[in-house]
PDB file of C-alpha atoms in Angstrom:
ATOM      1  CA  MET A   1       0.478 -10.824 -17.153  1.00  0.00           C
ATOM      2  CA  PHE A   2       0.639  -9.357 -13.640  1.00  0.00           C
ATOM      3  CA  ASP A   3      -2.687  -7.541 -14.082  1.00  0.00           C
ATOM      4  CA  ARG A   4      -4.349 -10.670 -15.464  1.00  0.00           C
ATOM      5  CA  ASP A   5      -3.202 -12.745 -12.469  1.00  0.00           C
ATOM      6  CA  VAL A   6      -4.405 -10.079 -10.050  1.00  0.00           C
ATOM      7  CA  LEU A   7      -7.784  -9.780 -11.744  1.00  0.00           C
ATOM      8  CA  THR A   8      -8.223 -13.557 -11.898  1.00  0.00           C
ATOM      9  CA  LEU A   9      -7.610 -13.792  -8.146  1.00  0.00           C
ATOM     10  CA  LEU A  10     -10.000 -10.910  -7.489  1.00  0.00           C
ATOM     11  CA  GLU A  11     -12.666 -12.535  -9.648  1.00  0.00           C
ATOM     12  CA  GLN A  12     -12.444 -15.595  -7.403  1.00  0.00           C
ATOM     13  CA  GLY A  13     -12.821 -13.402  -4.329  1.00  0.00           C
ATOM     14  CA  ASP A  14      -9.223 -14.130  -3.338  1.00  0.00           C
ATOM     15  CA  SER A  15      -7.916 -11.147  -1.391  1.00  0.00           C
ATOM     16  CA  ARG A  16      -4.318 -12.030  -2.355  1.00  0.00           C
ATOM     17  CA  GLY A  17      -5.175 -10.372  -5.649  1.00  0.00           C
ATOM     18  CA  PHE A  18      -5.891  -7.190  -3.763  1.00  0.00           C
ATOM     19  CA  ASP A  19      -2.642  -7.530  -1.784  1.00  0.00           C
ATOM     20  CA  LEU A  20      -0.616  -7.843  -4.996  1.00  0.00           C
ATOM     21  CA  ALA A  21      -2.277  -4.835  -6.598  1.00  0.00           C
ATOM     22  CA  TYR A  22      -1.838  -2.786  -3.442  1.00  0.00           C
ATOM     23  CA  ALA A  23       1.839  -3.689  -3.126  1.00  0.00           C
ATOM     24  CA  ARG A  24       2.553  -2.701  -6.700  1.00  0.00           C
ATOM     25  CA  TYR A  25       0.378   0.360  -7.207  1.00  0.00           C
ATOM     26  CA  ALA A  26      -0.272   1.997  -3.807  1.00  0.00           C
ATOM     27  CA  GLU A  27       2.742   4.336  -3.808  1.00  0.00           C
ATOM     28  CA  ARG A  28       2.330   5.193  -7.493  1.00  0.00           C
ATOM     29  CA  ILE A  29      -1.333   6.116  -7.044  1.00  0.00           C
ATOM     30  CA  PHE A  30      -0.625   8.089  -3.892  1.00  0.00           C
ATOM     31  CA  GLY A  31       2.232  10.003  -5.546  1.00  0.00           C
ATOM     32  CA  PHE A  32       0.014  10.788  -8.521  1.00  0.00           C
ATOM     33  CA  LEU A  33      -2.781  12.071  -6.263  1.00  0.00           C
ATOM     34  CA  LEU A  34      -0.413  14.074  -4.076  1.00  0.00           C
ATOM     35  CA  ARG A  35       1.223  15.776  -7.057  1.00  0.00           C
ATOM     36  CA  LEU A  36      -2.151  16.366  -8.673  1.00  0.00           C
ATOM     37  CA  SER A  37      -3.918  17.792  -5.623  1.00  0.00           C
ATOM     38  CA  GLY A  38      -0.949  19.374  -3.831  1.00  0.00           C
ATOM     39  CA  SER A  39      -2.457  18.340  -0.499  1.00  0.00           C
ATOM     40  CA  ARG A  40      -1.541  15.286   1.543  1.00  0.00           C
ATOM     41  CA  ALA A  41      -4.920  15.176   3.304  1.00  0.00           C
ATOM     42  CA  VAL A  42      -6.828  15.280   0.004  1.00  0.00           C
ATOM     43  CA  ALA A  43      -4.491  12.713  -1.545  1.00  0.00           C
ATOM     44  CA  GLU A  44      -5.085  10.344   1.391  1.00  0.00           C
ATOM     45  CA  ASP A  45      -8.874  10.616   1.071  1.00  0.00           C
ATOM     46  CA  LEU A  46      -8.795  10.006  -2.671  1.00  0.00           C
ATOM     47  CA  PHE A  47      -6.268   7.192  -2.297  1.00  0.00           C
ATOM     48  CA  GLN A  48      -8.592   5.422   0.124  1.00  0.00           C
ATOM     49  CA  HIS A  49     -11.512   5.896  -2.256  1.00  0.00           C
ATOM     50  CA  THR A  50      -9.488   4.440  -5.153  1.00  0.00           C
ATOM     51  CA  PHE A  51      -8.559   1.232  -3.351  1.00  0.00           C
ATOM     52  CA  MET A  52     -12.044   0.798  -1.890  1.00  0.00           C
ATOM     53  CA  ARG A  53     -13.292   0.913  -5.484  1.00  0.00           C
ATOM     54  CA  LEU A  54     -10.745  -1.717  -6.434  1.00  0.00           C
ATOM     55  CA  ALA A  55     -11.996  -4.016  -3.662  1.00  0.00           C
ATOM     56  CA  GLU A  56     -15.635  -3.499  -4.665  1.00  0.00           C
ATOM     57  CA  VAL A  57     -15.418  -3.349  -8.454  1.00  0.00           C
ATOM     58  CA  GLY A  58     -12.199  -5.318  -9.077  1.00  0.00           C
ATOM     59  CA  PRO A  59     -13.908  -8.746  -8.959  1.00  0.00           C
ATOM     60  CA  ARG A  60     -16.249  -7.606 -11.750  1.00  0.00           C
ATOM     61  CA  LEU A  61     -13.524  -6.277 -14.077  1.00  0.00           C
ATOM     62  CA  ARG A  62     -12.619  -8.305 -17.146  1.00  0.00           C
ATOM     63  CA  VAL A  63      -9.420 -10.255 -16.560  1.00  0.00           C
ATOM     64  CA  ASP A  64      -7.845  -8.693 -19.659  1.00  0.00           C
ATOM     65  CA  SER A  65      -8.393  -5.136 -18.357  1.00  0.00           C
ATOM     66  CA  ASP A  66      -5.438  -2.789 -17.925  1.00  0.00           C
ATOM     67  CA  LEU A  67      -5.523  -2.566 -14.128  1.00  0.00           C
ATOM     68  CA  ARG A  68      -2.892   0.183 -13.881  1.00  0.00           C
ATOM     69  CA  ALA A  69      -4.790   2.427 -16.296  1.00  0.00           C
ATOM     70  CA  TRP A  70      -8.054   1.608 -14.510  1.00  0.00           C
ATOM     71  CA  LEU A  71      -6.618   2.609 -11.115  1.00  0.00           C
ATOM     72  CA  PHE A  72      -5.227   5.878 -12.461  1.00  0.00           C
ATOM     73  CA  ALA A  73      -8.584   6.600 -14.108  1.00  0.00           C
ATOM     74  CA  VAL A  74     -10.443   6.002 -10.820  1.00  0.00           C
ATOM     75  CA  ALA A  75      -7.949   8.185  -8.924  1.00  0.00           C
ATOM     76  CA  ARG A  76      -8.087  10.950 -11.513  1.00  0.00           C
ATOM     77  CA  ASN A  77     -11.915  10.920 -11.656  1.00  0.00           C
ATOM     78  CA  ALA A  78     -12.077  10.990  -7.857  1.00  0.00           C
ATOM     79  CA  PHE A  79      -9.818  14.038  -7.864  1.00  0.00           C
ATOM     80  CA  HIS A  80     -11.965  15.860 -10.425  1.00  0.00           C
ATOM     81  CA  SER A  81     -15.157  15.080  -8.499  1.00  0.00           C
ATOM     82  CA  TYR A  82     -13.504  16.383  -5.363  1.00  0.00           C
ATOM     83  CA  ALA A  83     -12.200  19.479  -7.141  1.00  0.00           C
ATOM     84  CA  ARG A  84     -15.642  20.284  -8.531  1.00  0.00           C
ATOM     85  CA  SER A  85     -17.347  19.922  -5.162  1.00  0.00           C
ATOM     86  CA  ALA A  86     -14.710  21.735  -3.110  1.00  0.00           C
ATOM     87  CA  CYS A  87     -13.650  24.304  -5.717  1.00  0.00           C
ATOM     88  CA  VAL A  88     -10.017  23.542  -4.919  1.00  0.00           C
ATOM     89  CA  ARG A  89      -8.889  24.715  -8.347  1.00  0.00           C
ATOM     90  CA  SER A  90      -7.988  28.042  -6.837  1.00  0.00           C
ATOM     91  CA  LEU A  91      -5.644  26.495  -4.252  1.00  0.00           C
ATOM     92  CA  ASP A  92      -2.033  27.528  -4.449  1.00  0.00           C
ATOM     93  CA  MET A  93      -0.323  24.278  -5.413  1.00  0.00           C
ATOM     94  CA  ARG A  94       3.086  25.561  -4.324  1.00  0.00           C
ATOM     95  CA  ALA A  95       1.985  25.475  -0.705  1.00  0.00           C
ATOM     96  CA  ASP A  96       2.437  21.735  -0.253  1.00  0.00           C
ATOM     97  CA  VAL A  97       5.477  21.019  -2.403  1.00  0.00           C
ATOM     98  CA  GLU A  98       7.440  20.245   0.756  1.00  0.00           C
ATOM     99  CA  HIS A  99       5.564  16.901   0.918  1.00  0.00           C
ATOM    100  CA  PHE A 100       7.505  15.572  -2.041  1.00  0.00           C
ATOM    101  CA  PRO A 101      10.545  13.359  -1.486  1.00  0.00           C
ATOM    102  CA  ALA A 102      12.865  15.530  -3.603  1.00  0.00           C
ATOM    103  CA  SER A 103      12.110  18.400  -1.240  1.00  0.00           C
ATOM    104  CA  GLN A 104      12.884  16.214   1.741  1.00  0.00           C
ATOM    105  CA  GLY A 105      16.481  15.708   0.676  1.00  0.00           C
ATOM    106  CA  LEU A 106      15.964  12.132  -0.503  1.00  0.00           C
ATOM    107  CA  GLY A 107      17.619  12.742  -3.861  1.00  0.00           C
ATOM    108  CA  ALA A 108      20.882  11.004  -4.775  1.00  0.00           C
ATOM    109  CA  SER A 109      22.958  14.141  -4.070  1.00  0.00           C
ATOM    110  CA  PRO A 110      22.199  17.696  -2.914  1.00  0.00           C
ATOM    111  CA  ASP A 111      22.413  18.944  -6.521  1.00  0.00           C
ATOM    112  CA  ALA A 112      20.183  16.166  -7.805  1.00  0.00           C
ATOM    113  CA  GLY A 113      17.739  16.795  -4.974  1.00  0.00           C
ATOM    114  CA  LEU A 114      17.681  20.505  -5.835  1.00  0.00           C
ATOM    115  CA  ALA A 115      17.058  19.778  -9.513  1.00  0.00           C
ATOM    116  CA  LEU A 116      14.179  17.452  -8.661  1.00  0.00           C
ATOM    117  CA  ASP A 117      12.836  20.026  -6.251  1.00  0.00           C
ATOM    118  CA  GLU A 118      12.817  22.656  -9.033  1.00  0.00           C
ATOM    119  CA  LEU A 119      11.043  20.176 -11.255  1.00  0.00           C
ATOM    120  CA  GLU A 120       8.386  19.496  -8.600  1.00  0.00           C
ATOM    121  CA  ARG A 121       7.805  23.229  -8.208  1.00  0.00           C
ATOM    122  CA  ALA A 122       7.575  23.830 -11.938  1.00  0.00           C
ATOM    123  CA  LEU A 123       5.187  20.892 -12.280  1.00  0.00           C
ATOM    124  CA  ALA A 124       3.032  22.221  -9.444  1.00  0.00           C
ATOM    125  CA  ARG A 125       2.669  25.584 -11.208  1.00  0.00           C
ATOM    126  CA  LEU A 126       1.310  24.070 -14.429  1.00  0.00           C
ATOM    127  CA  SER A 127      -2.395  23.955 -15.154  1.00  0.00           C
ATOM    128  CA  GLU A 128      -4.218  20.926 -13.805  1.00  0.00           C
ATOM    129  CA  SER A 129      -4.655  19.387 -17.268  1.00  0.00           C
ATOM    130  CA  ASP A 130      -0.967  19.813 -18.180  1.00  0.00           C
ATOM    131  CA  ARG A 131       0.068  18.450 -14.816  1.00  0.00           C
ATOM    132  CA  GLU A 132      -2.067  15.327 -15.018  1.00  0.00           C
ATOM    133  CA  LEU A 133      -0.781  14.584 -18.528  1.00  0.00           C
ATOM    134  CA  LEU A 134       2.856  14.909 -17.479  1.00  0.00           C
ATOM    135  CA  LEU A 135       2.266  12.921 -14.308  1.00  0.00           C
ATOM    136  CA  LEU A 136       0.702  10.040 -16.214  1.00  0.00           C
ATOM    137  CA  PHE A 137       3.008  10.042 -19.222  1.00  0.00           C
ATOM    138  CA  GLY A 138       6.208  11.445 -17.774  1.00  0.00           C
ATOM    139  CA  VAL A 139       6.345  10.466 -14.121  1.00  0.00           C
ATOM    140  CA  GLU A 140       4.312   7.232 -14.152  1.00  0.00           C
ATOM    141  CA  GLY A 141       5.467   6.094 -17.575  1.00  0.00           C
ATOM    142  CA  LEU A 142       2.063   5.212 -19.023  1.00  0.00           C
ATOM    143  CA  SER A 143       1.988   4.820 -22.798  1.00  0.00           C
ATOM    144  CA  HIS A 144       0.063   7.237 -25.019  1.00  0.00           C
ATOM    145  CA  ALA A 145      -2.628   4.552 -25.381  1.00  0.00           C
ATOM    146  CA  GLU A 146      -2.920   4.131 -21.605  1.00  0.00           C
ATOM    147  CA  VAL A 147      -3.069   7.887 -21.026  1.00  0.00           C
ATOM    148  CA  ALA A 148      -5.749   8.100 -23.708  1.00  0.00           C
ATOM    149  CA  ALA A 149      -7.737   5.418 -21.870  1.00  0.00           C
ATOM    150  CA  VAL A 150      -7.372   7.186 -18.517  1.00  0.00           C
ATOM    151  CA  LEU A 151      -8.360  10.600 -19.892  1.00  0.00           C
ATOM    152  CA  GLU A 152     -10.931   9.228 -22.364  1.00  0.00           C
ATOM    153  CA  LEU A 153      -9.251  10.993 -25.288  1.00  0.00           C
ATOM    154  CA  GLU A 154      -7.949   9.993 -28.707  1.00  0.00           C
ATOM    155  CA  GLN A 155      -4.285   8.967 -28.795  1.00  0.00           C
ATOM    156  CA  VAL A 156      -3.533  11.685 -31.355  1.00  0.00           C
ATOM    157  CA  THR A 157      -4.960  14.286 -29.001  1.00  0.00           C
ATOM    158  CA  VAL A 158      -2.900  12.910 -26.126  1.00  0.00           C
ATOM    159  CA  ARG A 159       0.325  13.140 -28.201  1.00  0.00           C
ATOM    160  CA  LYS A 160      -0.377  16.773 -29.059  1.00  0.00           C
ATOM    161  CA  ARG A 161      -1.307  17.717 -25.517  1.00  0.00           C
ATOM    162  CA  VAL A 162       1.707  15.971 -24.019  1.00  0.00           C
ATOM    163  CA  SER A 163       3.960  17.834 -26.412  1.00  0.00           C
ATOM    164  CA  ARG A 164       2.401  21.183 -25.457  1.00  0.00           C
ATOM    165  CA  ALA A 165       2.531  20.361 -21.747  1.00  0.00           C
ATOM    166  CA  ARG A 166       6.237  19.455 -22.039  1.00  0.00           C
ATOM    167  CA  ALA A 167       6.893  22.787 -23.725  1.00  0.00           C
ATOM    168  CA  ARG A 168       5.110  24.663 -20.940  1.00  0.00           C
ATOM    169  CA  LEU A 169       7.060  22.737 -18.298  1.00  0.00           C
ATOM    170  CA  ALA A 170      10.307  23.653 -20.042  1.00  0.00           C
ATOM    171  CA  GLU A 171       9.206  27.318 -20.056  1.00  0.00           C
ATOM    172  CA  ALA A 172       8.381  27.138 -16.353  1.00  0.00           C
ATOM    173  CA  LEU A 173      11.834  25.704 -15.606  1.00  0.00           C
ATOM    174  CA  ASP A 174      13.505  28.386 -17.759  1.00  0.00           C
ATOM    175  CA  GLY A 175      11.567  31.038 -15.855  1.00  0.00           C
ATOM    176  CA  ASP A 176      12.821  29.617 -12.561  1.00  0.00           C
ATOM    177  CA  ALA A 177      16.404  29.585 -13.824  1.00  0.00           C
ATOM    178  CA  ARG A 178      16.158  33.258 -14.889  1.00  0.00           C
ATOM    179  CA  VAL A 179      14.765  34.261 -11.490  1.00  0.00           C
ATOM    180  CA  VAL A 180      17.582  32.405  -9.705  1.00  0.00           C
ATOM    181  CA  SER A 181      20.309  33.926 -11.906  1.00  0.00           C
ATOM    182  CA  LYS A 182      18.863  37.451 -11.456  1.00  0.00           C
ATOM    183  CA  SER A 183      18.809  37.085  -7.683  1.00  0.00           C
ATOM    184  CA  THR A 184      22.387  35.714  -7.729  1.00  0.00           C
ATOM    185  CA  VAL A 185      23.590  38.715  -9.792  1.00  0.00           C
ATOM    186  CA  SER A 186      21.827  41.225  -7.511  1.00  0.00           C
ATOM    187  CA  GLU A 187      23.595  39.657  -4.497  1.00  0.00           C
TER     188      GLU A 187
ATOM    189  CA  MET B   1      19.373  13.718 -26.596  1.00  0.00           C
ATOM    190  CA  THR B   2      16.942  16.581 -27.210  1.00  0.00           C
ATOM    191  CA  GLU B   3      15.793  18.997 -24.557  1.00  0.00           C
ATOM    192  CA  VAL B   4      12.354  17.378 -24.522  1.00  0.00           C
ATOM    193  CA  ASP B   5      13.809  13.904 -23.966  1.00  0.00           C
ATOM    194  CA  GLU B   6      15.980  15.184 -21.138  1.00  0.00           C
ATOM    195  CA  LEU B   7      12.948  16.702 -19.524  1.00  0.00           C
ATOM    196  CA  LEU B   8      11.047  13.437 -19.806  1.00  0.00           C
ATOM    197  CA  ALA B   9      13.991  11.562 -18.309  1.00  0.00           C
ATOM    198  CA  ARG B  10      14.028  14.006 -15.393  1.00  0.00           C
ATOM    199  CA  LEU B  11      10.310  13.505 -14.825  1.00  0.00           C
ATOM    200  CA  ARG B  12      10.843   9.726 -14.725  1.00  0.00           C
ATOM    201  CA  LYS B  13      13.415  10.236 -11.975  1.00  0.00           C
ATOM    202  CA  LEU B  14      10.919  11.852  -9.617  1.00  0.00           C
ATOM    203  CA  PRO B  15      10.737   9.433  -6.705  1.00  0.00           C
ATOM    204  CA  ALA B  16       7.642   7.662  -5.444  1.00  0.00           C
ATOM    205  CA  VAL B  17       6.004   9.296  -2.443  1.00  0.00           C
ATOM    206  CA  ALA B  18       5.923   7.172   0.695  1.00  0.00           C
ATOM    207  CA  LEU B  19       2.629   6.682   2.462  1.00  0.00           C
ATOM    208  CA  ASP B  20       2.339   6.970   6.203  1.00  0.00           C
ATOM    209  CA  SER B  21       2.743   3.312   7.249  1.00  0.00           C
ATOM    210  CA  GLU B  22      -0.120   3.366   9.757  1.00  0.00           C
ATOM    211  CA  PHE B  23      -2.488   4.917   7.219  1.00  0.00           C
ATOM    212  CA  GLU B  24      -1.331   2.479   4.535  1.00  0.00           C
ATOM    213  CA  ALA B  25      -1.985  -0.543   6.770  1.00  0.00           C
ATOM    214  CA  LEU B  26      -5.402   0.814   7.783  1.00  0.00           C
ATOM    215  CA  VAL B  27      -6.582   1.362   4.200  1.00  0.00           C
ATOM    216  CA  HIS B  28      -5.176  -1.992   3.137  1.00  0.00           C
ATOM    217  CA  ALA B  29      -7.011  -3.886   5.877  1.00  0.00           C
ATOM    218  CA  ARG B  30     -10.264  -1.976   5.396  1.00  0.00           C
ATOM    219  CA  ALA B  31     -10.368  -2.397   1.621  1.00  0.00           C
ATOM    220  CA  ARG B  32      -9.190  -6.023   1.742  1.00  0.00           C
ATOM    221  CA  ARG B  33     -12.219  -6.987   3.824  1.00  0.00           C
ATOM    222  CA  ARG B  34     -14.481  -5.758   1.019  1.00  0.00           C
ATOM    223  CA  VAL B  35     -13.166  -8.135  -1.628  1.00  0.00           C
ATOM    224  CA  ARG B  36     -15.945 -10.559  -2.549  1.00  0.00           C
ATOM    225  CA  ARG B  37     -16.198 -13.315  -5.118  1.00  0.00           C
ATOM    226  CA  ARG B  38     -18.006 -12.200  -8.252  1.00  0.00           C
ATOM    227  CA  GLN B  39     -21.659 -13.274  -8.082  1.00  0.00           C
ATOM    228  CA  ALA B  40     -22.813 -15.667 -10.779  1.00  0.00           C
ATOM    229  CA  PRO B  41     -24.829 -13.558 -13.215  1.00  0.00           C
ATOM    230  CA  PHE B  42     -28.577 -14.031 -12.659  1.00  0.00           C
ATOM    231  CA  ALA B  43     -29.851 -13.409 -16.206  1.00  0.00           C
ATOM    232  CA  PRO B  44     -28.559 -16.615 -17.934  1.00  0.00           C
ATOM    233  CA  LEU B  45     -29.963 -18.796 -15.147  1.00  0.00           C
ATOM    234  CA  ALA B  46     -33.337 -17.076 -15.344  1.00  0.00           C
ATOM    235  CA  ALA B  47     -33.421 -17.496 -19.144  1.00  0.00           C
ATOM    236  CA  LEU B  48     -32.609 -21.205 -18.819  1.00  0.00           C
ATOM    237  CA  ALA B  49     -35.338 -21.721 -16.212  1.00  0.00           C
ATOM    238  CA  LEU B  50     -37.841 -19.953 -18.476  1.00  0.00           C
ATOM    239  CA  ALA B  51     -36.891 -22.087 -21.485  1.00  0.00           C
ATOM    240  CA  VAL B  52     -37.252 -25.324 -19.477  1.00  0.00           C
ATOM    241  CA  THR B  53     -40.674 -24.195 -18.226  1.00  0.00           C
ATOM    242  CA  VAL B  54     -41.857 -23.425 -21.774  1.00  0.00           C
ATOM    243  CA  VAL B  55     -40.658 -26.793 -23.112  1.00  0.00           C
ATOM    244  CA  LEU B  56     -42.337 -28.658 -20.263  1.00  0.00           C
ATOM    245  CA  TYR B  57     -45.584 -26.755 -20.814  1.00  0.00           C
ATOM    246  CA  LEU B  58     -45.569 -27.417 -24.572  1.00  0.00           C
ATOM    247  CA  GLY B  59     -44.846 -31.108 -23.942  1.00  0.00           C
ATOM    248  CA  TRP B  60     -47.704 -31.323 -21.504  1.00  0.00           C
ATOM    249  CA  ALA B  61     -50.045 -29.467 -23.964  1.00  0.00           C
ATOM    250  CA  LEU B  62     -49.115 -31.845 -26.806  1.00  0.00           C
ATOM    251  CA  HIS B  63     -49.672 -34.869 -24.598  1.00  0.00           C
ATOM    252  CA  PHE B  64     -53.035 -33.513 -23.379  1.00  0.00           C
ATOM    253  CA  THR B  65     -54.230 -32.686 -26.934  1.00  0.00           C
ATOM    254  CA  SER B  66     -53.231 -36.072 -28.352  1.00  0.00           C
ATOM    255  CA  ALA B  67     -55.075 -37.759 -25.445  1.00  0.00           C
ATOM    256  CA  LEU B  68     -58.335 -36.027 -26.541  1.00  0.00           C
ATOM    257  CA  TYR B  69     -58.288 -37.776 -29.925  1.00  0.00           C
ATOM    258  CA  ARG B  70     -57.470 -41.227 -28.661  1.00  0.00           C
TER     259      ARG B  70
END
């Protein structure tokens, strides 16, 4: 219902529709882009592009469109266009993990913050396709159908890929735990 | 709860990332200015104008032809 109201306002050229969409989705889209790109500067550029597209194209969207999925699709496509042109695939994603809130000590407790920090690092080490799946499905809570719409895939394919990506994330976390326990023993 | 579900629950707990407030306000204002009312689609109006023209022409042609035989 929220998306329909926003899109109806946008269709009428009422910028309050834009304000509502921005208030609800800005942080989510920025977090998605930051975790996907690993760079705050890149995430800011792509974030700006995404909301400019909303202002320009939003009034022409059907009022029954899934605005959240549409925004994530625009953001994700902008990232892939950027990645292709700048060849950023080779960037070391671990470099910018300190931008994430868990790494800034904003977790509920030091232990919780540390656990989230490990999760951010493990997520950052996954392949781009695994990461975007887990960001959309896991972090942002999109349904399989919404993820399928964003990635232009069949729902069955999304289910399989999410399952594999989860398994690889679990492996990455296990790997971290083994490294930590080894270093603790050697001390 | 399975290991996979726990992992998913942990992912859901990752906090949102705050934007720099100055940057956020700048993008908001810049994009907001671009919102425009959707233009009325041109094609249906053009089709209607064409249909009216054709009907008027046929009416005139019928009237002109019938006047020849009066």
